[in-house]
């Protein structure tokens, strides 16, 4: 049966922990200070602004009679579950977060968390990525999670090193061309 025709329960078993159990090596949740603050702002916005508005809308809709056919009530309850799930997720992720300051490695030529790395593949094509936390990486901005295959291949390498990246077609060699870190205080 299609998922669209199943009843959503108050507490879905497949998401009982709010999705916070993202598998990371050693259970670490490395994050930059900016990423931590962004997650914290989202959590506070959900708790202080969005959730109260939705609770008020659900309360209003509940007073309008038959709840089984009340679209405002049904949508509001669904939205409230989504908000509560996200709040649980963010709370758990922030509890296990380890804030890392990449600027401590400024001037270093070895790849660690927070590094912006330029590398060349076997065809000579250059790519630049910044190694970020799993909760803050955005591929559209050239950011990769520190647990991604490319980041794991690059970590601890130095400028001039050739590392091997496992890809569906076998192994690909990447040469580290440049490693940059933000300046202290930036």
mmCIF file of C-alpha atoms in Angstrom:
data_model
loop_
_atom_site.group_PDB
_atom_site.id
_atom_site.type_symbol
_atom_site.label_atom_id
_atom_site.label_comp_id
_atom_site.label_asym_id
_atom_site.label_seq_id
_atom_site.Cartn_x
_atom_site.Cartn_y
_atom_site.Cartn_z
ATOM 1 C CA UNK A 1 0.000 0.000 0.000
ATOM 2 C CA UNK A 2 1.225 3.489 -0.776
ATOM 3 C CA UNK A 3 2.549 5.528 2.144
ATOM 4 C CA UNK A 4 0.048 8.220 1.104
ATOM 5 C CA UNK A 5 -2.811 5.975 2.246
ATOM 6 C CA UNK A 6 -1.465 5.031 5.639
ATOM 7 C CA UNK A 7 -2.396 6.730 8.855
ATOM 8 C CA UNK A 8 0.281 8.849 10.446
ATOM 9 C CA UNK A 9 0.477 8.213 14.166
ATOM 10 C CA UNK A 10 1.463 10.541 16.947
ATOM 11 C CA UNK A 11 4.846 8.800 17.290
ATOM 12 C CA UNK A 12 6.117 7.092 14.158
ATOM 13 C CA UNK A 13 8.321 4.126 15.059
ATOM 14 C CA UNK A 14 10.797 4.806 12.247
ATOM 15 C CA UNK A 15 11.377 8.309 13.571
ATOM 16 C CA UNK A 16 10.970 7.798 17.314
ATOM 17 C CA UNK A 17 14.166 9.676 18.134
ATOM 18 C CA UNK A 18 13.372 12.592 15.852
ATOM 19 C CA UNK A 19 16.010 11.417 13.390
ATOM 20 C CA UNK A 20 18.831 12.474 15.690
ATOM 21 C CA UNK A 21 20.597 9.145 15.440
ATOM 22 C CA UNK A 22 22.556 10.134 12.359
ATOM 23 C CA UNK A 23 25.417 7.693 12.357
ATOM 24 C CA UNK A 24 28.742 9.440 12.712
ATOM 25 C CA UNK A 25 32.079 7.833 13.517
ATOM 26 C CA UNK A 26 32.541 7.631 17.255
ATOM 27 C CA UNK A 27 29.144 9.295 17.781
ATOM 28 C CA UNK A 28 30.731 12.700 17.282
ATOM 29 C CA UNK A 29 28.758 15.664 15.954
ATOM 30 C CA UNK A 30 31.454 18.125 14.974
ATOM 31 C CA UNK A 31 30.143 21.553 14.029
ATOM 32 C CA UNK A 32 31.593 25.033 13.538
ATOM 33 C CA UNK A 33 30.569 27.882 15.850
ATOM 34 C CA UNK A 34 28.493 29.410 13.019
ATOM 35 C CA UNK A 35 26.761 26.090 12.333
ATOM 36 C CA UNK A 36 26.005 25.615 16.034
ATOM 37 C CA UNK A 37 24.513 29.100 16.291
ATOM 38 C CA UNK A 38 22.420 28.540 13.148
ATOM 39 C CA UNK A 39 20.964 25.301 14.586
ATOM 40 C CA UNK A 40 20.352 26.990 17.943
ATOM 41 C CA UNK A 41 18.537 29.929 16.276
ATOM 42 C CA UNK A 42 16.343 27.496 14.335
ATOM 43 C CA UNK A 43 15.476 25.637 17.552
ATOM 44 C CA UNK A 44 14.597 28.845 19.404
ATOM 45 C CA UNK A 45 12.504 30.114 16.473
ATOM 46 C CA UNK A 46 10.544 26.866 16.376
ATOM 47 C CA UNK A 47 9.958 26.859 20.143
ATOM 48 C CA UNK A 48 9.276 30.565 20.668
ATOM 49 C CA UNK A 49 7.528 31.588 17.449
ATOM 50 C CA UNK A 50 6.307 28.811 15.146
ATOM 51 C CA UNK A 51 5.027 26.284 17.675
ATOM 52 C CA UNK A 52 2.920 28.798 19.672
ATOM 53 C CA UNK A 53 1.320 30.082 16.431
ATOM 54 C CA UNK A 54 0.404 26.566 15.320
ATOM 55 C CA UNK A 55 -0.909 25.645 18.789
ATOM 56 C CA UNK A 56 -3.116 28.728 18.681
ATOM 57 C CA UNK A 57 -4.390 27.835 15.187
ATOM 58 C CA UNK A 58 -5.137 24.234 16.256
ATOM 59 C CA UNK A 59 -6.948 25.494 19.363
ATOM 60 C CA UNK A 60 -9.072 27.834 17.229
ATOM 61 C CA UNK A 61 -9.798 25.084 14.683
ATOM 62 C CA UNK A 62 -10.751 22.601 17.423
ATOM 63 C CA UNK A 63 -13.506 24.967 18.601
ATOM 64 C CA UNK A 64 -15.094 24.908 15.132
ATOM 65 C CA UNK A 65 -16.818 21.564 15.528
ATOM 66 C CA UNK A 66 -16.234 18.229 13.805
ATOM 67 C CA UNK A 67 -12.503 17.646 13.864
ATOM 68 C CA UNK A 68 -12.544 14.712 11.444
ATOM 69 C CA UNK A 69 -13.419 16.968 8.503
ATOM 70 C CA UNK A 70 -11.779 20.155 9.746
ATOM 71 C CA UNK A 71 -8.861 20.863 7.385
ATOM 72 C CA UNK A 72 -7.384 23.590 9.588
ATOM 73 C CA UNK A 73 -7.374 21.257 12.573
ATOM 74 C CA UNK A 74 -5.930 18.271 10.673
ATOM 75 C CA UNK A 75 -3.236 20.329 8.956
ATOM 76 C CA UNK A 76 -2.395 22.111 12.206
ATOM 77 C CA UNK A 77 -1.973 18.834 14.098
ATOM 78 C CA UNK A 78 0.223 17.478 11.307
ATOM 79 C CA UNK A 79 2.337 20.652 11.287
ATOM 80 C CA UNK A 80 2.601 20.504 15.075
ATOM 81 C CA UNK A 81 3.980 16.930 14.855
ATOM 82 C CA UNK A 82 6.522 18.090 12.244
ATOM 83 C CA UNK A 83 7.632 20.990 14.450
ATOM 84 C CA UNK A 84 7.886 18.776 17.534
ATOM 85 C CA UNK A 85 9.906 16.196 15.567
ATOM 86 C CA UNK A 86 12.313 18.903 14.377
ATOM 87 C CA UNK A 87 12.609 20.310 17.920
ATOM 88 C CA UNK A 88 13.528 16.852 19.254
ATOM 89 C CA UNK A 89 16.043 16.392 16.435
ATOM 90 C CA UNK A 90 17.714 19.779 16.969
ATOM 91 C CA UNK A 91 17.776 19.361 20.752
ATOM 92 C CA UNK A 92 19.532 16.003 20.492
ATOM 93 C CA UNK A 93 21.972 17.207 17.830
ATOM 94 C CA UNK A 94 22.909 20.280 19.891
ATOM 95 C CA UNK A 95 23.363 18.149 23.029
ATOM 96 C CA UNK A 96 26.030 16.015 21.342
ATOM 97 C CA UNK A 97 27.581 18.833 19.307
ATOM 98 C CA UNK A 98 31.307 19.430 19.621
ATOM 99 C CA UNK A 99 32.101 22.947 18.462
ATOM 100 C CA UNK A 100 35.382 23.068 16.548
ATOM 101 C CA UNK A 101 37.304 26.224 15.643
ATOM 102 C CA UNK A 102 38.934 25.651 12.233
ATOM 103 C CA UNK A 103 40.970 28.864 12.557
ATOM 104 C CA UNK A 104 43.227 27.058 15.055
ATOM 105 C CA UNK A 105 44.803 25.367 12.015
ATOM 106 C CA UNK A 106 45.303 28.634 10.091
ATOM 107 C CA UNK A 107 48.527 28.411 8.073
ATOM 108 C CA UNK A 108 48.635 24.615 8.323
ATOM 109 C CA UNK A 109 48.914 22.553 5.114
ATOM 110 C CA UNK A 110 47.252 19.439 6.565
ATOM 111 C CA UNK A 111 43.527 18.735 6.091
ATOM 112 C CA UNK A 112 41.395 18.797 9.240
ATOM 113 C CA UNK A 113 37.766 19.658 10.001
ATOM 114 C CA UNK A 114 36.900 23.120 8.660
ATOM 115 C CA UNK A 115 39.541 23.133 5.921
ATOM 116 C CA UNK A 116 38.833 24.471 2.453
ATOM 117 C CA UNK A 117 40.619 22.045 0.159
ATOM 118 C CA UNK A 118 41.368 22.317 -3.536
ATOM 119 C CA UNK A 119 42.168 18.994 -5.175
ATOM 120 C CA UNK A 120 42.603 17.662 -8.693
ATOM 121 C CA UNK A 121 41.242 14.355 -9.936
ATOM 122 C CA UNK A 122 42.929 12.040 -12.449
ATOM 123 C CA UNK A 123 41.635 14.096 -15.389
ATOM 124 C CA UNK A 124 43.142 17.284 -13.949
ATOM 125 C CA UNK A 125 39.759 18.791 -13.045
ATOM 126 C CA UNK A 126 40.093 20.929 -9.921
ATOM 127 C CA UNK A 127 37.448 20.994 -7.211
ATOM 128 C CA UNK A 128 37.289 23.053 -4.038
ATOM 129 C CA UNK A 129 35.328 21.858 -0.998
ATOM 130 C CA UNK A 130 35.016 22.963 2.613
ATOM 131 C CA UNK A 131 34.778 20.173 5.186
ATOM 132 C CA UNK A 132 31.905 20.934 7.569
ATOM 133 C CA UNK A 133 29.642 19.223 10.109
ATOM 134 C CA UNK A 134 26.883 16.854 9.016
ATOM 135 C CA UNK A 135 24.187 19.311 10.126
ATOM 136 C CA UNK A 136 25.647 22.313 8.331
ATOM 137 C CA UNK A 137 27.196 21.068 5.077
ATOM 138 C CA UNK A 138 25.540 22.365 1.902
ATOM 139 C CA UNK A 139 26.689 20.769 -1.352
ATOM 140 C CA UNK A 140 25.379 23.711 -3.380
ATOM 141 C CA UNK A 141 27.887 25.911 -1.527
ATOM 142 C CA UNK A 142 30.833 23.564 -2.051
ATOM 143 C CA UNK A 143 30.586 22.203 1.498
ATOM 144 C CA UNK A 144 30.838 18.499 2.311
ATOM 145 C CA UNK A 145 30.204 16.648 5.528
ATOM 146 C CA UNK A 146 33.294 15.444 7.361
ATOM 147 C CA UNK A 147 31.879 11.895 7.132
ATOM 148 C CA UNK A 148 31.409 12.018 3.342
ATOM 149 C CA UNK A 149 33.658 9.735 1.282
ATOM 150 C CA UNK A 150 35.606 12.624 -0.287
ATOM 151 C CA UNK A 151 36.201 14.305 3.091
ATOM 152 C CA UNK A 152 37.272 11.044 4.703
ATOM 153 C CA UNK A 153 39.750 10.481 1.859
ATOM 154 C CA UNK A 154 41.153 14.012 2.249
ATOM 155 C CA UNK A 155 41.345 14.208 6.062
ATOM 156 C CA UNK A 156 44.917 14.262 7.409
ATOM 157 C CA UNK A 157 46.410 14.572 3.911
ATOM 158 C CA UNK A 158 48.832 17.406 3.182
ATOM 159 C CA UNK A 159 49.402 19.625 0.159
ATOM 160 C CA UNK A 160 51.021 17.488 -2.542
ATOM 161 C CA UNK A 161 49.644 14.186 -1.209
ATOM 162 C CA UNK A 162 47.725 11.863 -3.512
ATOM 163 C CA UNK A 163 44.816 10.100 -1.815
ATOM 164 C CA UNK A 164 42.524 7.337 -3.034
ATOM 165 C CA UNK A 165 38.760 7.831 -3.166
ATOM 166 C CA UNK A 166 36.483 4.816 -3.562
ATOM 167 C CA UNK A 167 33.945 5.513 -6.334
ATOM 168 C CA UNK A 168 31.447 3.166 -8.006
ATOM 169 C CA UNK A 169 33.910 2.504 -10.844
ATOM 170 C CA UNK A 170 36.798 1.595 -8.528
ATOM 171 C CA UNK A 171 39.438 3.844 -6.977
ATOM 172 C CA UNK A 172 40.098 7.400 -8.067
ATOM 173 C CA UNK A 173 43.237 9.340 -7.169
ATOM 174 C CA UNK A 174 42.959 12.899 -5.885
ATOM 175 C CA UNK A 175 45.930 15.233 -5.484
ATOM 176 C CA UNK A 176 45.690 17.836 -2.723
ATOM 177 C CA UNK A 177 46.655 21.189 -4.255
ATOM 178 C CA UNK A 178 45.789 23.718 -1.556
ATOM 179 C CA UNK A 179 44.547 23.780 2.044
ATOM 180 C CA UNK A 180 43.120 26.939 3.620
ATOM 181 C CA UNK A 181 41.590 27.757 6.996
ATOM 182 C CA UNK A 182 39.770 30.891 8.125
ATOM 183 C CA UNK A 183 41.941 33.477 9.850
ATOM 184 C CA UNK A 184 41.619 33.634 13.638
ATOM 185 C CA UNK A 185 38.770 35.915 14.647
ATOM 186 C CA UNK A 186 37.153 35.759 11.188
#
